[in-house]
């Protein structure tokens, strides 16, 4: 049983690392952003309510987000643990999570915000399988096309520069203060997010493997 949080500003590489960790440790990645985008695409009642938040980079209402996570982590595939990606993002969400379960480790990606703007603006995703690429740092084999299923890659609306800057501001104001909360609980480890995809992954694996020693 292992419950992890991957924490850090938007575009810090949480999704990329979460996908890898999920594979390595056999626990599902629970990504609020992905769940929300899926709800928007399917036009579910939640999706209809949440679309404008996603498009503008504002945080969605805590009650909706908490309910979404509660439903997701109660599914059978989460019985051996999970990896939270993009949750919690506010103090209220963190308090609700504390009531829900005990998290083993918070992997806090620390990285310069200007570097993140460059990363986000070049990020491309596969609309079919959710694979993540970057035009400069992690390009697909064939430009603009997913390696796995040949689908045309797209830029997320919330990766546009103006939106990224707004999201970083939201992060600094509403989410970054959670670091203190996790520190008090004693299960936070800082990860140097400037080290490239493999370098960041190695730091995370080391921190996780220490849990079992
Ligand atoms: P992400 O893909 O994790 O960067 O999330 C994309 C967008 O979904 C955010 O900019 C928010 O609008 C919304 N979102 C994701 N996670 C949360 C959360 N925990 N609380 C509120 N809004 C969220």
CSV table of C-alpha atoms and ligand atoms in Angstrom, one decimal:
chain,number,residue,atom,x,y,z
A,1,UNK,CA,0.0,0.0,0.0
A,2,UNK,CA,1.5,3.3,-1.0
A,3,UNK,CA,-0.2,6.7,-1.3
A,4,UNK,CA,1.8,9.5,-2.9
A,5,UNK,CA,1.3,13.1,-3.8
A,6,UNK,CA,3.2,14.6,-6.7
A,7,UNK,CA,3.3,18.3,-5.9
A,8,UNK,CA,4.6,21.4,-7.6
A,9,UNK,CA,3.7,24.3,-9.9
A,10,UNK,CA,1.8,23.8,-13.2
A,11,UNK,CA,4.0,22.5,-16.0
A,12,UNK,CA,6.7,21.3,-13.5
A,13,UNK,CA,6.5,17.8,-15.1
A,14,UNK,CA,4.0,16.3,-12.6
A,15,UNK,CA,2.1,14.4,-15.3
A,16,UNK,CA,5.2,13.0,-17.0
A,17,UNK,CA,6.7,11.8,-13.7
A,18,UNK,CA,3.4,10.5,-12.5
A,19,UNK,CA,2.9,8.3,-15.6
A,20,UNK,CA,6.4,6.8,-15.0
A,21,UNK,CA,6.0,6.2,-11.3
A,22,UNK,CA,2.6,4.7,-11.8
A,23,UNK,CA,4.1,2.1,-14.2
A,24,UNK,CA,7.1,1.4,-11.9
A,25,UNK,CA,5.1,1.0,-8.7
A,26,UNK,CA,1.9,-0.4,-10.1
A,27,UNK,CA,-0.4,2.2,-8.6
A,28,UNK,CA,-2.8,4.3,-10.6
A,29,UNK,CA,-2.1,8.0,-11.4
A,30,UNK,CA,-5.1,10.1,-10.2
A,31,UNK,CA,-4.8,13.3,-12.1
A,32,UNK,CA,-7.5,15.9,-11.3
A,33,UNK,CA,-6.6,17.8,-14.5
A,34,UNK,CA,-7.0,14.7,-16.7
A,35,UNK,CA,-10.3,13.7,-14.9
A,36,UNK,CA,-11.6,17.2,-15.4
A,37,UNK,CA,-10.7,17.5,-19.0
A,38,UNK,CA,-12.3,14.1,-19.6
A,39,UNK,CA,-15.5,15.3,-17.9
A,40,UNK,CA,-15.4,18.4,-20.1
A,41,UNK,CA,-14.9,16.4,-23.3
A,42,UNK,CA,-17.8,14.1,-22.4
A,43,UNK,CA,-20.0,17.1,-21.4
A,44,UNK,CA,-20.9,15.4,-18.1
A,45,UNK,CA,-22.7,17.7,-15.5
A,46,UNK,CA,-19.3,18.2,-13.8
A,47,UNK,CA,-17.7,18.9,-17.1
A,48,UNK,CA,-20.2,21.6,-18.0
A,49,UNK,CA,-19.7,23.3,-14.6
A,50,UNK,CA,-15.9,23.1,-14.7
A,51,UNK,CA,-15.1,24.1,-18.4
A,52,UNK,CA,-14.6,27.8,-17.8
A,53,UNK,CA,-12.2,27.2,-14.9
A,54,UNK,CA,-10.1,25.0,-17.0
A,55,UNK,CA,-10.0,27.4,-19.9
A,56,UNK,CA,-9.0,30.3,-17.8
A,57,UNK,CA,-6.6,28.5,-15.5
A,58,UNK,CA,-8.6,29.2,-12.3
A,59,UNK,CA,-9.1,26.6,-9.7
A,60,UNK,CA,-12.4,24.8,-9.7
A,61,UNK,CA,-14.7,24.8,-6.7
A,62,UNK,CA,-13.3,22.7,-3.8
A,63,UNK,CA,-16.5,20.8,-3.2
A,64,UNK,CA,-16.6,19.5,-6.8
A,65,UNK,CA,-12.9,18.6,-6.8
A,66,UNK,CA,-13.0,16.8,-3.5
A,67,UNK,CA,-16.0,14.8,-4.6
A,68,UNK,CA,-14.3,13.9,-7.8
A,69,UNK,CA,-11.2,12.6,-5.9
A,70,UNK,CA,-13.3,10.8,-3.3
A,71,UNK,CA,-15.1,8.9,-6.0
A,72,UNK,CA,-11.9,8.1,-7.9
A,73,UNK,CA,-9.9,6.8,-5.0
A,74,UNK,CA,-12.7,4.6,-3.8
A,75,UNK,CA,-12.5,2.6,-7.1
A,76,UNK,CA,-11.1,-1.0,-6.8
A,77,UNK,CA,-7.9,-0.1,-8.7
A,78,UNK,CA,-6.9,2.2,-5.9
A,79,UNK,CA,-7.0,-0.4,-3.2
A,80,UNK,CA,-3.2,-0.8,-3.1
A,81,UNK,CA,-2.6,2.9,-3.2
A,82,UNK,CA,-2.5,5.7,-5.7
A,83,UNK,CA,-0.5,8.7,-6.9
A,84,UNK,CA,-2.2,12.0,-6.6
A,85,UNK,CA,-1.3,14.5,-9.4
A,86,UNK,CA,-2.8,18.0,-9.2
A,87,UNK,CA,-4.6,17.4,-5.8
A,88,UNK,CA,-4.7,18.9,-3.3
A,89,UNK,CA,-4.3,22.5,-4.5
A,90,UNK,CA,-5.9,24.5,-1.8
A,91,UNK,CA,-5.8,24.4,2.0
A,92,UNK,CA,-9.4,23.2,2.2
A,93,UNK,CA,-8.6,20.4,-0.2
A,94,UNK,CA,-5.6,19.4,1.9
A,95,UNK,CA,-7.8,19.3,5.0
A,96,UNK,CA,-10.4,17.1,3.3
A,97,UNK,CA,-7.6,14.8,2.1
A,98,UNK,CA,-6.3,14.5,5.7
A,99,UNK,CA,-9.8,13.3,6.7
A,100,UNK,CA,-9.9,10.8,3.8
A,101,UNK,CA,-6.5,9.1,4.1
A,102,UNK,CA,-2.9,9.1,5.3
A,103,UNK,CA,-0.4,9.9,2.6
A,104,UNK,CA,3.0,8.3,2.8
A,105,UNK,CA,5.0,10.8,0.8
A,106,UNK,CA,4.7,14.2,-0.9
A,107,UNK,CA,7.2,14.7,-3.7
A,108,UNK,CA,7.6,18.4,-4.0
A,109,UNK,CA,9.0,19.5,-7.4
A,110,UNK,CA,11.0,22.8,-6.9
A,111,UNK,CA,11.7,24.7,-10.1
A,112,UNK,CA,12.1,28.2,-11.4
A,113,UNK,CA,8.8,29.7,-12.7
A,114,UNK,CA,10.3,31.2,-15.9
A,115,UNK,CA,11.7,27.9,-17.0
A,116,UNK,CA,8.2,26.5,-16.6
A,117,UNK,CA,6.7,29.1,-19.0
A,118,UNK,CA,9.1,27.8,-21.7
A,119,UNK,CA,8.2,24.2,-20.9
A,120,UNK,CA,4.4,24.7,-21.0
A,121,UNK,CA,4.4,26.7,-24.2
A,122,UNK,CA,6.2,23.9,-26.0
A,123,UNK,CA,4.2,21.0,-24.5
A,124,UNK,CA,2.1,18.8,-26.8
A,125,UNK,CA,-0.2,16.0,-25.8
A,126,UNK,CA,-1.9,13.1,-27.6
A,127,UNK,CA,-5.7,13.6,-27.5
A,128,UNK,CA,-6.1,9.8,-27.8
A,129,UNK,CA,-3.7,8.3,-25.3
A,130,UNK,CA,-2.7,11.3,-23.2
A,131,UNK,CA,1.0,10.8,-23.9
A,132,UNK,CA,3.0,14.0,-23.2
A,133,UNK,CA,5.7,15.5,-25.5
A,134,UNK,CA,7.6,18.7,-25.8
A,135,UNK,CA,8.7,20.3,-29.1
A,136,UNK,CA,12.2,20.9,-27.8
A,137,UNK,CA,12.8,18.7,-24.7
A,138,UNK,CA,10.9,15.5,-25.5
A,139,UNK,CA,9.9,15.6,-29.2
A,140,UNK,CA,7.9,12.7,-30.8
A,141,UNK,CA,9.8,10.7,-33.5
A,142,UNK,CA,7.7,12.3,-36.2
A,143,UNK,CA,6.9,16.0,-35.8
A,144,UNK,CA,3.4,16.7,-34.5
A,145,UNK,CA,2.4,13.0,-34.3
A,146,UNK,CA,2.1,10.6,-31.4
A,147,UNK,CA,4.7,7.8,-31.4
A,148,UNK,CA,2.1,5.3,-30.0
A,149,UNK,CA,-1.0,5.8,-32.1
A,150,UNK,CA,-0.2,8.3,-34.8
A,151,UNK,CA,-2.8,10.8,-33.6
A,152,UNK,CA,-2.2,14.5,-34.3
A,153,UNK,CA,-0.7,16.1,-31.2
A,154,UNK,CA,-2.4,19.2,-29.7
A,155,UNK,CA,-1.5,22.0,-27.4
A,156,UNK,CA,-3.7,22.2,-24.3
A,157,UNK,CA,-5.7,25.5,-24.1
A,158,UNK,CA,-4.2,25.9,-20.6
A,159,UNK,CA,-0.6,25.7,-21.9
A,160,UNK,CA,-0.9,29.0,-23.8
A,161,UNK,CA,1.5,31.5,-22.3
A,162,UNK,CA,-1.0,33.9,-20.8
A,163,UNK,CA,-2.9,31.1,-19.2
A,164,UNK,CA,0.4,29.6,-17.9
A,165,UNK,CA,1.3,32.8,-16.2
A,166,UNK,CA,-2.1,33.1,-14.6
A,167,UNK,CA,-1.9,29.5,-13.4
A,168,UNK,CA,1.6,30.2,-11.8
A,169,UNK,CA,0.2,33.2,-10.0
A,170,UNK,CA,-2.7,31.0,-8.7
A,171,UNK,CA,-0.2,28.4,-7.7
A,172,UNK,CA,1.9,30.9,-5.8
A,173,UNK,CA,-1.1,32.4,-4.0
A,174,UNK,CA,-3.2,29.3,-3.2
A,175,UNK,CA,-1.2,26.1,-3.6
A,176,UNK,CA,2.4,26.9,-2.6
A,177,UNK,CA,1.3,27.5,1.0
A,178,UNK,CA,0.5,23.8,1.3
A,179,UNK,CA,4.2,23.1,1.4
A,180,UNK,CA,4.2,24.3,5.0
A,181,UNK,CA,1.2,22.1,5.8
A,182,UNK,CA,3.0,19.0,4.4
A,183,UNK,CA,6.3,19.9,6.2
A,184,UNK,CA,4.5,20.0,9.5
A,185,UNK,CA,3.2,16.6,8.9
A,186,UNK,CA,6.8,15.5,8.1
A,187,UNK,CA,6.3,13.6,4.9
A,188,UNK,CA,7.5,16.1,2.3
A,189,UNK,CA,10.6,15.7,0.2
A,190,UNK,CA,12.0,18.4,-2.1
A,191,UNK,CA,12.8,17.3,-5.7
A,192,UNK,CA,15.1,19.4,-7.9
A,193,UNK,CA,12.9,19.9,-10.9
A,194,UNK,CA,15.6,21.4,-13.1
A,195,UNK,CA,17.4,18.1,-13.6
A,196,UNK,CA,15.6,16.8,-16.7
A,197,UNK,CA,13.0,14.0,-17.0
A,198,UNK,CA,15.4,11.1,-16.0
A,199,UNK,CA,17.1,13.2,-13.3
A,200,UNK,CA,13.9,14.1,-11.6
A,201,UNK,CA,12.5,10.6,-11.9
A,202,UNK,CA,15.7,9.1,-10.2
A,203,UNK,CA,15.3,11.5,-7.3
A,204,UNK,CA,11.7,10.5,-6.8
A,205,UNK,CA,12.5,6.8,-7.0
A,206,UNK,CA,15.2,7.2,-4.4
A,207,UNK,CA,12.8,9.0,-2.1
A,208,UNK,CA,10.1,6.4,-2.5
A,209,UNK,CA,12.4,3.5,-2.0
A,210,UNK,CA,13.6,5.0,1.2
A,211,UNK,CA,10.1,4.5,2.6
A,212,UNK,CA,10.5,0.8,2.6
A,213,UNK,CA,13.9,0.7,4.3
B,1,LIG,P1,-3.6,20.3,-14.4
B,1,LIG,O1,-3.7,19.5,-15.6
B,1,LIG,O2,-3.4,19.5,-13.1
B,1,LIG,O3,-2.7,21.4,-14.5
B,1,LIG,O4,-5.1,21.0,-14.2
B,1,LIG,C1,-5.7,21.8,-15.1
B,1,LIG,C2,-6.8,22.7,-14.6
B,1,LIG,O5,-7.8,21.9,-13.9
B,1,LIG,C3,-6.3,23.7,-13.5
B,1,LIG,O6,-5.8,24.9,-14.0
B,1,LIG,C4,-7.6,23.9,-12.8
B,1,LIG,O7,-8.5,24.8,-13.5
B,1,LIG,C5,-8.2,22.6,-12.7
B,1,LIG,N1,-7.8,21.8,-11.6
B,1,LIG,C6,-7.0,20.7,-11.6
B,1,LIG,N2,-6.8,20.2,-10.3
B,1,LIG,C7,-7.5,21.0,-9.5
B,1,LIG,C8,-7.7,21.1,-8.1
B,1,LIG,N3,-7.1,20.2,-7.3
B,1,LIG,N4,-8.5,22.1,-7.6
B,1,LIG,C9,-9.1,23.0,-8.4
B,1,LIG,N5,-8.9,23.0,-9.7
B,1,LIG,C10,-8.2,22.0,-10.3
